[in-house]
Amino acid sequence: MDTHADAEKPLTSLSCHRPPSGTAAPFLPMSRAEMTALGWDACDIVLVTGDAYVDHPSFGMAIIGRLLEAQGFRVGIIAQPDWQSAEPFKALGKPALFFGVTGGNLDSMVNRYTADRRLRHDDAYTPGGEGGQRPDRSTIVYTQRCREAFKDVPIVLGGIEASLRRIAHYDYWSDKVRRSVLADAKADLLVYGNAERAIIEVAHRLAAGEAPRDLDSIRGVALFRRVPDHYTELHADDLDSADEGAARRPGDTVIRLPAYEQVEQDSEAYARASRVLHRESNPGNARPLVQRHGDRDLWLNPPPIPLTSAEMDAVYDLPYARAPHPSYGTAPIPAWDMIKFSVTIMRGCFGGCTFCSITEHEGRIIQNRSEGSILREIELIRDKTPGFTGVISDIGGPTANMYRMACKDTKIEAACRRPSCVFPDICPNLNTSHDDLIRLYRKVREVEGVKKVMVASGVRYDLAVKSPEYIKELVTHHVGGYLKIAPEHTERGPLDKMMKPGIGTYDRFKEMFDAAVKQAGKKYYLIPYFIAAHPGTTDEDMMNLALWLKRNRYRADQMQTFLPSPMATATTMYHTGVNPLRGVRHGASDKVVTVTGLRQRRLHKAFLRYHDPDNWPLLREALKQMGRADLIGARPDQLVPAHQPPGTGKAAGTRRPVRRTGGTQPFTTKGVPIKK
C-alpha cells in the first residue's frame, strides 16, 4: 500500500455519485415523509447517532451528512433511536450502500457517567437535556440493531467513540481491557479521526460495487484482514526487545502490536501497544499497525492526511440549516444553546496532554480555516441564528491560540515522532507567531452587527507568553470578566506525566495578563483549572497544590477528577502503572504512581476544595496520617481549621465504610503507608 497515495487527492476529487439537484435538503431527512417530499424512494446512506440531530458543523453527523450529500448521495439521519428493538432502525428503509454508526460527539460512557462512575441524569446533546436517551456503549448497541434490521447492509463505524476504541483498550467503567470496538460491534469497517477523506472514498467505492473488505488502502480505516505476503512485519509485541518496532525497513512494512489477549493479561504489553500507537500517529511517517484478536488480525491504516485550508473551508461552507431539526419543536438542546453563537477556526492540537484525547482523534497538525470562511460564518450567525445579540460567544477550537501554528520545515514535520511540540520545552522548529490570529480577531470585530467577540476556548499560556501583543489584544477586546486557563497542577511529578509546563510559566502568564488588565482599565480574572488524582500524583503533591491555592487566594471551582478516557496516554499509566512516554520493556519500564481507589481519589479532590467545610474532616484525618498536623488550625498558613462548624461535614459522614486491618487505613498513593 502506498501510504502517501492520498496526500495529493483533494477532498472532493471524485465525481458526484449522481448529478447535483441544485438545492440542498433543508434538513437531512429523519422520516419517510421528509424523504417523499424530497422525491426519494430510498436512502443511499443512513447515519445513526446518539446525539439529537442539529444541522450545524459543530455536530459530527451534520458534517458527514452534508459532505456526502454534496457528493450526490441521498443521506438520512436516525438520531437517538429507541434501541430496545430493531424497528426504529427501519424508519428510513434499507440503505442502498451502508449504515454509518456513531455514539455522538462524546464517547457514550464519558457522556453518561462521572469520573466516580456515577450516573449522570442529564445529557447536553438531548432535547430538554434529558438523560438516558442513549444506551451504554452506543456504537455497539446501534450496530447490533442495524444488523437486525437489515442483515446484509454494510456497517461503518465512526465518531470519537469508535476512534478512541479502535484497538484493544482499557475501559474504565468495566475496569478491564476490551477488544477493538470493531470486533465487539461486529461491524464491517471503522473510520477514525476526522474522517471526511475516508468516508467520501468509502461511499464512492461501495457505490462502485466494491465490498468493505476491499477498502484496505484507505487512510484512517481499520478492518480485519490478513497481513499481505509482501509485507515485512516489525514486531513491537516482543517485550524483551528494546526496538519497539521502530526499525525502518525498505518496502512495505507493518508493525505488529501485542495481541489483545497479551495486553489483557500483561500491563507492560498494554503500555508497549499504547506507546507504539502514539508514536505512529504522524501522517507523514506513520506505518500500518496490526493487532491480533483471537484468530483474526485487526489492521489499522496510517492516519488521514490533514485537510488543507481550502478543504476546511469547503466543509464549513456546506449548506447547514444551522439549527436543530424541526421535529424537536421548542425543546432546548443544551449543547446547541452553548455553541450556536460560536465559531470553530481550527482543528487539532500539538500540545499532547496525556489526559486528553484530542490528539488521538484530530491529530497534532493544526488544520485551519481561511479568514474569509470564518467571516462568512459570522455573517450567517448574524443573519440566520435567532436570538443573536451581537456577541460571538467563542472563536477558537480545541485550543484558542494555535491558529496557523505549524512546524517551520515540512520535512522536519513529516519525520517527527515527538508526542508534543511544546513539552518539555517549545520545539525550536515550531512557529509560535500569533500574528495571523491577532489579524483575524481584528477583522472579526469589524463585521457589521458584531458588538463583542469572546474567547472561551482554553488559552495555551506557554504559547501566549511568546506574544505580549496577543495577551494585550486578548485582554483588551476578547475577555468578558474571566479567562479560562489550565495549569492543571503545581508539582513537577504530575505535570511531567501530563506533559504540561511548570507552574512558573503560568506565573509569567498571570503577570502579563494582570499588567494588560491594568493597562486596559478592566477588572478581569483568571480561572485556573486543576486535575485531581492524575497518574503521577501523590498525596503530598495534592497537599502542596492546596497550599498554593490558599496562598494565592484561589477557591478552585473549575477542576476535575482524572477520568481515564479510552486510549489516552494517561489512561495507560492509570491502568498499568507504567509510563509509556519512555521505553517499555520487561524489567526496564518506568513505573508511575497511580491513584485508583475511590477513597483516595476523593481525598485528592478534597485537597482541591480545601475551602469546603464538608471536606475538612477528611482532610484533617489525612493530614494527621501524613504527619502534617501542623497544617490544621486557624493561621493563614494552615490549610483547614481544627474545629468543624455546626451542620457541616456531611460528605465525611456519608463516605463509604473503610475495611480495617488492625488499625486506621492509611491514605497512600505510593503503595506503602505514609508515616503517621
XYZ file of C-alpha atoms in Angstrom, residues 104-499:
396
model
C -22.252 11.008 19.052
C -19.984 13.963 19.782
C -18.822 12.306 23.032
C -17.953 8.749 23.962
C -21.249 7.401 25.290
C -19.670 6.245 28.572
C -17.995 9.613 29.173
C -21.314 11.246 28.352
C -23.324 9.086 30.765
C -21.035 8.589 33.792
C -18.922 10.819 36.023
C -15.276 10.264 36.957
C -16.587 8.488 40.083
C -18.632 6.139 37.844
C -21.863 7.754 38.960
C -24.770 8.026 36.530
C -25.379 11.472 35.067
C -29.015 12.464 34.945
C -28.662 14.960 32.124
C -27.385 14.894 28.542
C -26.416 18.127 26.800
C -26.972 16.549 23.363
C -30.601 15.574 24.015
C -33.747 17.724 23.683
C -34.643 19.035 27.110
C -31.238 17.942 28.428
C -32.822 14.648 29.446
C -30.513 11.764 30.340
C -30.977 8.126 29.408
C -31.789 8.645 25.722
C -28.806 6.618 24.513
C -27.526 3.211 25.626
C -24.181 2.491 27.212
C -21.609 1.694 24.510
C -23.960 3.175 21.949
C -21.815 2.263 18.958
C -22.044 -1.450 19.763
C -25.779 -1.426 20.535
C -26.738 0.620 17.471
C -24.672 -1.648 15.225
C -26.411 -4.730 16.560
C -29.822 -3.202 15.872
C -28.805 -2.102 12.355
C -27.728 -5.669 11.659
C -31.039 -7.000 12.941
C -32.932 -4.511 10.784
C -31.087 -5.276 7.520
C -28.508 -8.015 7.976
C -26.872 -7.665 4.551
C -26.194 -3.891 4.698
C -22.549 -2.929 5.419
C -21.957 -1.009 8.650
C -19.244 1.638 9.001
C -18.319 2.918 12.470
C -17.089 6.453 13.072
C -17.031 9.317 15.552
C -14.986 9.732 18.696
C -16.291 6.616 20.461
C -15.145 4.357 17.626
C -11.989 6.389 17.007
C -10.724 6.072 20.595
C -11.640 2.396 20.833
C -10.117 1.304 17.555
C -7.606 -1.077 19.156
C -7.711 -3.164 22.344
C -8.199 -0.578 25.090
C -8.699 -0.188 28.820
C -12.318 0.606 29.686
C -12.591 2.490 32.978
C -16.266 1.728 33.537
C -15.885 -2.059 33.375
C -12.316 -1.900 34.751
C -10.979 -4.259 32.116
C -9.281 -4.339 28.741
C -11.814 -4.629 25.934
C -11.332 -5.671 22.337
C -11.439 -3.189 19.487
C -14.969 -1.832 19.168
C -14.904 -3.116 15.588
C -14.734 -6.666 16.965
C -17.352 -6.165 19.680
C -19.789 -4.386 17.345
C -19.220 -6.877 14.508
C -19.212 -4.032 12.014
C -17.518 -4.140 8.615
C -15.289 -1.084 8.763
C -14.149 1.648 11.157
C -13.055 5.144 10.141
C -11.103 7.049 12.779
C -10.166 10.662 13.334
C -11.744 13.461 11.295
C -12.922 11.099 8.602
C -14.016 13.334 5.717
C -11.496 11.911 3.251
C -12.112 8.328 4.281
C -15.915 8.454 4.288
C -16.088 10.006 0.816
C -13.868 7.295 -0.638
C -15.708 4.552 1.257
C -19.044 5.777 -0.115
C -17.857 6.035 -3.718
C -16.112 2.662 -3.713
C -19.080 0.869 -2.148
C -21.299 2.550 -4.762
C -18.951 1.201 -7.444
C -19.606 -2.324 -6.216
C -16.586 -2.964 -4.010
C -17.017 -4.897 -0.772
C -15.961 -3.428 2.601
C -13.082 -5.920 2.812
C -11.667 -4.400 -0.396
C -11.249 -0.949 1.176
C -7.927 -1.747 2.815
C -5.973 1.022 1.067
C -7.856 3.973 2.582
C -6.069 6.017 5.209
C -7.779 6.318 8.581
C -9.560 2.971 8.178
C -9.487 -0.090 10.446
C -10.711 -3.511 9.365
C -9.985 -7.182 9.856
C -7.642 -8.606 7.216
C -4.642 -10.865 6.987
C -1.168 -9.386 6.539
C -0.317 -9.481 2.814
C 2.571 -11.791 1.908
C 4.755 -8.971 0.571
C 4.679 -7.038 3.867
C 7.537 -7.205 6.371
C 6.346 -7.395 9.978
C 8.175 -5.368 12.631
C 7.489 -6.988 15.966
C 6.595 -4.477 18.680
C 4.991 -7.410 20.519
C 8.414 -8.710 21.594
C 8.707 -7.074 25.016
C 12.199 -8.451 25.560
C 13.402 -6.271 22.699
C 14.207 -2.590 23.111
C 13.358 -1.898 19.461
C 9.595 -1.381 19.955
C 9.014 -1.824 16.231
C 10.874 1.391 15.482
C 13.258 -0.059 12.895
C 12.903 1.275 9.364
C 12.920 -1.267 6.541
C 12.663 -0.787 2.777
C 9.436 -1.819 1.090
C 6.014 -2.263 2.694
C 6.154 -2.785 6.443
C 3.571 -3.200 9.194
C 4.143 -3.022 12.944
C 2.661 -5.863 14.964
C 1.314 -4.665 18.295
C 0.956 -7.020 21.250
C -2.227 -9.048 20.744
C -5.479 -8.364 22.561
C -5.005 -11.495 24.662
C -1.481 -10.340 25.552
C -2.402 -6.763 26.540
C -5.357 -8.076 28.522
C -3.025 -10.058 30.793
C 0.271 -8.130 30.731
C 0.390 -4.467 31.803
C 3.746 -3.858 30.103
C 2.395 -5.311 26.856
C -0.533 -2.895 27.108
C 1.849 0.032 27.711
C 4.021 -1.050 24.761
C 0.991 -1.139 22.440
C -0.083 2.324 23.628
C 3.404 3.768 23.182
C 3.813 2.407 19.663
C 0.361 3.564 18.541
C 1.058 7.126 19.711
C 4.492 7.136 18.084
C 2.876 6.057 14.805
C 0.414 8.957 14.732
C 2.150 11.417 12.384
C 0.547 11.165 8.919
C 3.945 11.970 7.408
C 5.708 8.849 8.674
C 3.160 6.540 10.327
C 3.087 2.922 9.249
C 0.177 0.462 9.336
C -0.403 -1.379 12.607
C -1.772 -4.860 13.132
C -3.082 -6.418 16.337
C -4.222 -9.992 16.772
C -7.734 -10.533 18.132
C -8.285 -14.267 18.580
C -7.806 -15.856 15.168
C -8.040 -12.567 13.211
C -5.754 -9.614 12.582
C -7.075 -6.101 13.156
C -5.401 -3.812 10.602
C -5.088 -0.044 11.121
C -4.017 2.093 8.215
C -1.989 5.273 8.891
C -3.898 8.414 9.970
C -5.655 10.571 7.363
C -3.839 13.393 5.629
C -4.909 16.697 7.323
C -7.291 18.914 5.397
C -5.917 21.992 3.655
C -7.453 25.386 4.407
C -9.403 25.220 1.132
C -10.788 21.817 2.125
C -11.648 23.006 5.630
C -13.471 25.955 4.070
C -15.418 23.603 1.801
C -16.520 21.555 4.817
C -17.643 24.566 6.853
C -19.258 26.311 3.869
C -21.702 23.437 3.254
C -25.402 24.438 3.372
C -26.145 23.667 7.018
C -29.541 24.726 8.328
C -27.675 25.898 11.444
C -30.495 24.769 13.724
C -31.920 21.665 15.416
C -34.261 19.504 13.336
C -37.817 20.918 13.418
C -39.167 17.684 14.947
C -37.776 18.811 18.325
C -40.081 21.827 18.422
C -39.099 24.321 21.088
C -37.315 21.801 23.350
C -33.907 23.253 24.267
C -30.793 21.267 23.369
C -28.110 22.467 25.820
C -25.142 21.664 23.542
C -26.734 23.686 20.740
C -27.505 26.585 23.049
C -23.862 26.587 24.116
C -22.311 26.677 20.619
C -24.833 28.374 18.354
C -23.058 31.744 18.537
C -19.520 30.293 18.474
C -17.126 29.706 15.579
C -14.566 26.940 15.085
C -11.470 28.309 13.360
C -9.164 25.279 13.506
C -8.821 21.599 14.413
C -6.137 19.550 16.093
C -3.712 20.165 18.941
C 0.052 19.674 19.175
C 0.091 20.023 22.968
C -0.039 16.270 23.509
C -1.501 16.457 27.041
C -1.612 12.833 28.122
C -5.056 13.048 29.745
C -6.655 14.467 26.594
C -7.885 12.535 23.556
C -7.886 15.380 21.032
C -4.553 14.378 19.539
C -5.596 10.732 19.202
C -8.719 11.809 17.325
C -7.966 15.046 15.456
C -4.181 14.758 15.244
C -1.420 17.167 16.226
C -1.159 19.002 12.896
C -3.321 22.125 13.006
C -5.958 22.347 10.261
C -7.015 25.952 9.698
C -9.918 27.714 8.064
C -9.317 30.818 5.989
C -10.267 34.267 7.242
C -12.895 34.505 4.511
C -14.653 31.308 5.580
C -14.668 32.381 9.229
C -16.060 35.821 8.391
C -18.774 34.260 6.211
C -19.880 32.045 9.097
C -20.076 35.009 11.459
C -22.294 36.792 8.954
C -24.513 33.689 8.781
C -24.775 33.663 12.581
C -25.741 37.325 12.495
C -28.322 36.861 9.751
C -29.788 33.397 10.415
C -29.458 32.433 14.071
C -32.437 33.574 16.173
C -31.535 35.367 19.380
C -28.192 36.749 18.192
C -27.463 39.953 20.109
C -24.135 40.814 18.519
C -21.948 38.644 20.789
C -19.858 35.798 19.340
C -19.598 33.500 22.364
C -16.316 31.859 21.320
C -13.833 31.916 18.491
C -11.348 29.092 18.757
C -11.121 25.315 18.712
C -9.536 22.609 20.863
C -7.115 25.377 21.906
C -7.831 29.068 21.460
C -4.425 30.184 20.226
C -2.903 27.575 17.881
C -4.415 29.094 14.742
C -1.986 28.756 11.814
C 0.832 27.499 14.019
C 2.948 24.789 12.405
C 6.410 23.373 12.055
C 8.750 25.759 10.234
C 10.018 22.941 7.997
C 7.620 20.483 6.332
C 10.380 17.877 6.001
C 11.083 18.009 9.731
C 7.348 17.833 10.430
C 6.948 14.762 8.225
C 9.795 12.967 10.021
C 8.944 13.970 13.604
C 7.794 11.354 16.135
C 7.539 13.589 19.216
C 4.201 13.333 21.027
C 4.205 17.070 21.793
C 5.588 20.195 20.139
C 5.635 22.112 23.443
C 6.935 19.631 26.036
C 9.344 19.515 27.799
C 10.002 22.835 26.058
C 8.600 24.521 22.978
C 10.307 22.992 19.949
C 12.604 25.490 18.193
C 11.120 24.322 14.880
C 7.610 25.428 15.911
C 6.317 28.733 14.581
C 4.630 30.320 17.603
C 3.628 33.596 15.951
C 0.189 34.897 16.950
C 0.142 37.491 14.154
C -2.397 35.654 11.984
C -4.715 35.183 14.957
C -4.456 38.830 16.012
C -5.265 39.904 12.460
C -8.255 37.542 12.412
C -9.555 38.932 15.720
C -9.380 42.455 14.350
C -11.251 41.543 11.158
C -13.950 39.701 13.084
C -14.533 42.729 15.307
C -15.120 44.815 12.181
C -18.028 42.680 10.950
C -21.186 44.775 10.897
C -23.550 43.825 13.691
C -20.859 42.239 15.873
C -20.505 44.006 19.213
C -18.223 41.621 21.102
C -16.148 38.556 20.272
C -15.348 36.307 23.214
C -12.536 33.764 23.544
C -13.977 30.955 25.668
C -11.740 28.141 24.426
C -8.794 27.430 26.698
C -5.702 29.544 26.018
C -2.396 27.694 25.835
C -0.483 30.058 28.097
C 3.014 28.722 27.349
C 2.447 29.838 23.756
C 0.739 33.089 24.726
C 3.726 34.325 26.745
C 5.681 34.339 23.477
C 3.411 37.138 22.246
C 2.783 40.065 24.614
C 0.818 41.682 21.805
C -1.583 38.718 21.754
C -2.162 38.911 25.506
C -2.838 42.633 25.206
C -5.269 42.041 22.303
C -6.997 39.262 24.206
C -7.445 41.276 27.392
C -8.476 44.499 25.685
C -11.115 43.018 23.404
C -11.944 39.349 23.990
C -12.309 38.659 27.705
C -15.624 39.038 29.494
C -14.617 39.160 33.140
C -12.960 35.762 33.347
C -10.454 33.833 31.241
C -10.081 30.060 31.447
C -6.544 28.783 31.860
C -5.344 25.266 32.638
C -2.128 24.909 34.667
C -3.621 21.566 35.890
C -1.148 21.294 38.790
C 1.782 22.963 40.529
C 4.029 19.961 41.191
C 6.572 18.558 38.773
C 5.617 14.900 39.331
C 2.096 15.050 37.904
C 2.970 17.817 35.416
C 5.643 15.642 33.810
C 3.143 12.803 33.450
C 0.635 15.241 31.924
C 3.283 16.752 29.618
